[in-house]
Each structure stands twice: as C-alpha cells, then as structure tokens.
Amino acid sequence: MPSKLSQYRAKRDFKKTKEPSGQARVRGADYPRFVIQKHDATRLHYDLRLEVDGVFKSWAVTKGPSLDPHDKRLAVEVEDHPLDYGDFEGAIPKGEYGGGTVMVWDRGFWLPEGTESPAEALRKGELKFVLAGDKLQGGWVLVRMKHARDGGKRNNWLLIKHKDAWASSDGDAVLRKDHSVASGRTMKQIATGKGPGPKVFMLSRSKAAAADAVWHSSTGPGADAAPARRARKPTVHKPKRAAAKT
Ligand code: MN
C-alpha cells in the first residue's frame, strides 16, 4: 500500500462512502492512464487524474477543461487518489468528504512530452503532456502558479490546451458532451442509480459496480462483485500478455 494514499484515506470513512479504499486489483497497461470525473459536490468541478508512479495525481478543475488555448483553467491540486478510484462512478453520501454525484466523464491514456519524468516535471511545476481519451485529445500543459492564494501551500495550477488539431475556439463545447464514457449515463441517472453500471478500465475484473453502486463495507468496491469476478476470465489479461512480449 503506497503511503502516498494516507491523506486520501484519512479524509474518508469507508464504512460510509462507497468510494474505493485503494485495495482492489488494478490491471496493467502499456501506457499510463488518465481519468476525468465530473463531480457535482458543493461546487461542480472536474477531477483530472493522471497515473504517475502507481497513484493518480489529481487536480480539481473548477470550470472543467477548455479546448480553447486562450483559456487558462484553474486546477487545484488535491491529494493523490488510488488507481481503482478511476472506475468509481456513483454517489458519495451527503455529509461525507466530497459528498455528491461522480461521473466518469472521460478516460484514456496519456504521455508526458520531453524526456523528464512526470514526477520531476510536476516537482518543477510544469508538465506538458498528450491525452488520448474519448473526449479530450492532443497537447495540454499543467503549470503551477507562482504565488499561493492563501499563504503557504502552492496548490493552484493552470490547465491549458496547446494549439493543435484538437484545439477549438469554442472551448466549452466539449463540456456539453455530458454522458459518462463508462456507462453512457447522465448525472441524473447516476445520482438515482439508474441505467447500466460503469464498464471497467482500471480494475482486474469485468464489472466496476452495479448501477446503484452498493458498496457499504470498508472492503471497497469488490464487496458486491462476486458474480462479476466469475465472468472476468474470458475477457481480461490475454491481449495484455501477448502485447508485453513484443
Ligand atoms: Mn472532486
């Protein structure tokens, strides 16, 4: 268990929230993954998560990503999240940390630009990267702001689209693509537990959760997934093994 997640765990009571505790098996991948979760909490925001060294480095993008390179979107760095969090879609109970509805708004793979490691680029405060997702593609940059707003911590970054073929002058058009890439559902359907459950991307099993995500124990999202586990054999791992040899 990476100690990087101690802050994540300290903020949550896994007996009350259905969020993953970071103990589920995550499948391997040929490229680092990213997930953006639309989160209708106290204030609506979009959580950008980039897989770096076994965890999701995470930023809350208050207005959501913009395809317009002129828009500099505030991205507030938050605690590292476990990789299994990338499959979480459902409701966090009111009164719990981050209470509200969570949608898997986009996901896919990402790569850093340049030769620096992502950890080093983030330490220095500028990470240029390329996204290959369902909704977001092309070049982006995260730049840490020079001055902290509230003394001490420099948690504020800017998320900016590079000028390339995937940029657009209608920066917010992409935000109107408002269905889950994991389940096809709307926020309302997710909030009420209706429609299909999310398809997995991170987890080593074929189903992330039921549509109404009934995960009430501290054992994480696997607690209700016994039938799904039986079904995973024919679908998972085989292509990855073959690819790893080349
Ligand atoms: Mn959030």
mmCIF file of N, CA and C in Angstrom, residues 54 56 64 71 96 109 114 128 134-135 179 192:
data_model
loop_
_atom_site.group_PDB
_atom_site.id
_atom_site.type_symbol
_atom_site.label_atom_id
_atom_site.label_comp_id
_atom_site.label_asym_id
_atom_site.label_seq_id
_atom_site.Cartn_x
_atom_site.Cartn_y
_atom_site.Cartn_z
ATOM 1 N N GLY A 54 2.128 4.760 -9.857
ATOM 2 C CA GLY A 54 1.253 3.888 -9.079
ATOM 3 C C GLY A 54 0.086 4.544 -8.370
ATOM 4 N N PHE A 56 -2.953 8.068 -8.774
ATOM 5 C CA PHE A 56 -3.469 9.143 -9.612
ATOM 6 C C PHE A 56 -3.108 10.485 -8.982
ATOM 7 N N GLY A 64 -13.823 23.025 -15.458
ATOM 8 C CA GLY A 64 -13.674 21.965 -16.450
ATOM 9 C C GLY A 64 -12.642 22.339 -17.492
ATOM 10 N N ASP A 71 -7.899 29.907 -22.907
ATOM 11 C CA ASP A 71 -8.480 29.708 -21.577
ATOM 12 C C ASP A 71 -7.471 29.034 -20.661
ATOM 13 N N GLU A 96 -20.494 13.398 3.806
ATOM 14 C CA GLU A 96 -19.163 12.810 3.739
ATOM 15 C C GLU A 96 -18.264 13.709 2.897
ATOM 16 N N PHE A 109 -5.550 7.246 -22.277
ATOM 17 C CA PHE A 109 -4.126 7.154 -21.967
ATOM 18 C C PHE A 109 -3.477 8.523 -22.121
ATOM 19 N N GLY A 114 8.640 15.406 -23.805
ATOM 20 C CA GLY A 114 10.002 15.629 -23.321
ATOM 21 C C GLY A 114 10.567 14.414 -22.633
ATOM 22 N N LYS A 128 4.082 19.144 -19.489
ATOM 23 C CA LYS A 128 3.447 19.118 -20.811
ATOM 24 C C LYS A 128 3.125 17.673 -21.132
ATOM 25 N N ASP A 134 -11.577 9.693 -24.883
ATOM 26 C CA ASP A 134 -12.779 9.707 -25.711
ATOM 27 C C ASP A 134 -13.169 11.140 -26.074
ATOM 28 N N LYS A 135 -13.017 12.058 -25.121
ATOM 29 C CA LYS A 135 -13.445 13.443 -25.330
ATOM 30 C C LYS A 135 -12.280 14.404 -25.501
ATOM 31 N N HIS A 179 -22.304 12.790 -21.204
ATOM 32 C CA HIS A 179 -22.633 11.433 -20.779
ATOM 33 C C HIS A 179 -21.374 10.734 -20.289
ATOM 34 N N THR A 192 -29.444 8.749 -9.298
ATOM 35 C CA THR A 192 -30.583 7.941 -8.861
ATOM 36 C C THR A 192 -30.313 6.443 -9.003
#
